Coordinates of C-alpha atoms in Angstrom, one line a residue:
M1 CA 0.1 0.0 -0.1
F2 CA 1.4 3.5 -0.6
N3 CA 0.2 6.9 0.2
A4 CA -0.7 9.1 -2.6
G5 CA 0.3 12.2 -0.8
I6 CA 3.8 11.9 -2.2
F7 CA 4.5 10.2 -5.6
T8 CA 5.8 11.0 -8.7
F9 CA 4.6 9.6 -12.2
R10 CA 5.4 9.7 -15.9
P11 CA 2.1 10.8 -18.0
N12 CA 1.0 7.9 -20.4
N13 CA -2.2 8.3 -22.4
K14 CA -2.6 4.4 -22.5
T15 CA -2.4 4.2 -18.7
C16 CA -4.8 7.3 -18.2
K17 CA -7.3 5.7 -20.7
D18 CA -7.2 2.4 -18.8
M19 CA -7.6 4.1 -15.4
S20 CA -10.6 5.8 -16.5
E21 CA -12.2 2.5 -17.7
Q22 CA -11.3 0.8 -14.3
K23 CA -12.4 3.6 -12.0
T24 CA -16.0 2.1 -11.6
K25 CA -14.7 -1.6 -11.6
L26 CA -11.8 -1.4 -9.1
Q27 CA -12.4 -1.4 -5.3
S28 CA -11.1 1.6 -3.4
Y29 CA -10.7 1.0 0.2
D30 CA -11.2 4.8 1.1
G31 CA -13.4 5.8 -1.8
G32 CA -11.0 8.3 -2.9
D33 CA -8.0 8.7 -5.2
Q34 CA -5.5 7.0 -2.8
G35 CA -7.6 3.8 -2.6
F36 CA -8.2 3.6 -6.4
L37 CA -4.5 4.1 -7.0
N38 CA -3.7 1.2 -4.5
S39 CA -6.1 -0.9 -6.4
Y40 CA -4.8 0.1 -9.9
F41 CA -1.1 -0.2 -9.0
G42 CA -1.6 -3.3 -6.8
D43 CA 1.6 -4.9 -7.6
L44 CA 3.6 -1.7 -6.6
K45 CA 4.4 -3.1 -3.2
Y46 CA 6.4 -5.8 -5.0
S47 CA 8.5 -3.3 -7.1
P48 CA 12.0 -2.5 -6.1
M49 CA 13.1 0.6 -4.2
F50 CA 14.1 3.8 -6.1
N51 CA 17.8 4.3 -5.8
P52 CA 19.1 7.6 -7.1
L53 CA 22.5 6.2 -7.6
N54 CA 21.3 3.4 -10.0
L55 CA 19.1 5.2 -12.6
S56 CA 19.3 2.3 -14.8
T57 CA 16.5 0.6 -12.9
K58 CA 13.9 2.8 -14.5
E59 CA 14.6 1.1 -17.9
R60 CA 13.8 -2.4 -16.3
Y61 CA 10.9 -1.6 -14.2
Q62 CA 7.6 0.3 -14.7
S63 CA 7.3 0.9 -11.2
L64 CA 9.7 2.0 -8.4
R65 CA 8.8 2.5 -4.7
L66 CA 10.2 5.5 -2.7
S67 CA 11.9 4.9 0.6
A68 CA 10.9 6.6 3.8
I69 CA 13.5 9.4 3.2
Y70 CA 11.3 10.6 0.1
N71 CA 8.0 10.4 2.2
Y72 CA 8.7 10.8 5.7
D73 CA 5.4 10.4 7.8
I74 CA 5.4 13.5 10.4
G75 CA 3.3 11.2 12.7
M76 CA 6.1 8.6 13.0
Y77 CA 8.5 11.5 14.2
Y78 CA 6.0 12.4 17.0
L79 CA 5.3 8.9 17.9
S80 CA 9.0 7.9 18.3
G81 CA 10.0 11.5 19.5
R82 CA 12.9 11.4 16.7
I83 CA 13.6 11.6 13.2
L84 CA 14.6 7.9 12.2
V85 CA 16.2 8.9 8.9
E86 CA 17.4 12.2 7.3
P87 CA 14.2 13.0 5.2
K88 CA 14.2 14.8 1.7
I89 CA 10.5 15.2 2.0
I90 CA 8.3 15.5 5.1
H91 CA 4.9 14.5 4.6
Y92 CA 2.5 16.2 7.0
T93 CA -0.2 13.5 7.5
L94 CA -1.7 15.0 10.7
V95 CA -5.0 16.4 9.4
F96 CA -5.4 19.6 11.6
L97 CA -2.0 20.3 12.4
K98 CA -0.3 21.3 9.1
P99 CA 2.7 23.6 9.4
W100 CA 1.2 26.3 7.5
I101 CA -1.4 26.7 10.3
W102 CA 0.2 29.2 12.7
W103 CA -1.3 28.1 15.9
T104 CA 0.5 24.8 15.8
Y105 CA 3.8 26.0 16.1
P106 CA 3.9 26.0 19.9
M107 CA 2.9 22.1 19.8
F108 CA 5.1 20.8 16.9
D109 CA 8.7 21.6 16.5
L110 CA 9.3 20.3 13.1
N111 CA 6.8 23.2 11.8
W112 CA 9.8 25.6 12.7
R113 CA 11.9 23.5 10.2
W114 CA 8.9 23.9 7.5
L115 CA 9.0 27.6 8.1
E116 CA 12.7 27.8 7.6
I117 CA 12.7 26.1 4.4
R118 CA 9.6 28.0 3.4
G119 CA 11.4 31.2 3.8
K120 CA 14.3 30.1 1.6
M121 CA 11.9 29.2 -1.1
E122 CA 10.1 32.6 -0.9
Q123 CA 13.6 34.3 -1.1
I124 CA 14.2 32.4 -4.4
H125 CA 10.9 32.3 -5.9
G126 CA 9.1 35.1 -4.4
R127 CA 6.0 35.3 -2.1
E128 CA 2.4 35.1 -3.6
D129 CA 0.1 35.5 -0.3
D130 CA -0.4 37.8 2.3
I131 CA 0.4 36.0 5.7
L132 CA -1.0 38.9 7.7
S133 CA -4.4 38.5 6.0
N134 CA -4.5 34.9 6.2
I135 CA -3.6 35.1 10.1
L136 CA -6.3 37.8 10.5
I137 CA -8.8 35.6 8.6
E138 CA -7.9 32.6 10.9
I139 CA -8.4 34.8 14.0
I140 CA -11.8 35.9 13.0
V141 CA -12.9 32.3 12.4
I142 CA -11.4 31.0 15.9
V143 CA -13.3 34.1 17.5
A144 CA -16.4 33.1 15.5
L145 CA -16.3 29.4 16.6
F146 CA -15.5 30.5 20.3
G147 CA -18.6 32.7 20.2
I148 CA -20.8 29.9 18.8
Y149 CA -19.5 27.6 21.5
L150 CA -20.3 30.0 24.2
V151 CA -23.7 30.6 22.8
M152 CA -24.4 26.8 22.7
A153 CA -23.0 26.3 26.1
L154 CA -25.7 28.7 27.4
I155 CA -28.6 27.1 25.7

């Protein structure tokens, strides 16, 4: 089983057409894209691991799996209290605790690492959003939800 949050692919019209035909026939354990992709690429779990030092494997195999360093599950870090490998990609799988949500920073130390890398990317590529507006909107939503909670508690 693989996680569709992090994967790479090579576009292929034949595969795309076949996937479209199979979408109503294959079972999806979660009813979504990840479950469908796991059903469609059911043999992926038997594929060899991707090795960046051996690029000739891509000629012999249609699919290669990524190791944990390319899809490091943030939940594993918080369960074990340490990083087990030096990740190239950190996959933030905890639903409500994404690093771009400002109020998670006091609870999750790796969010600071994400913010540092984001800052470097913004220096290189520029910034497209207004973080102050985003924070203001989030504060308004939190205050509104708290107000609703208080009203409901009084009823």
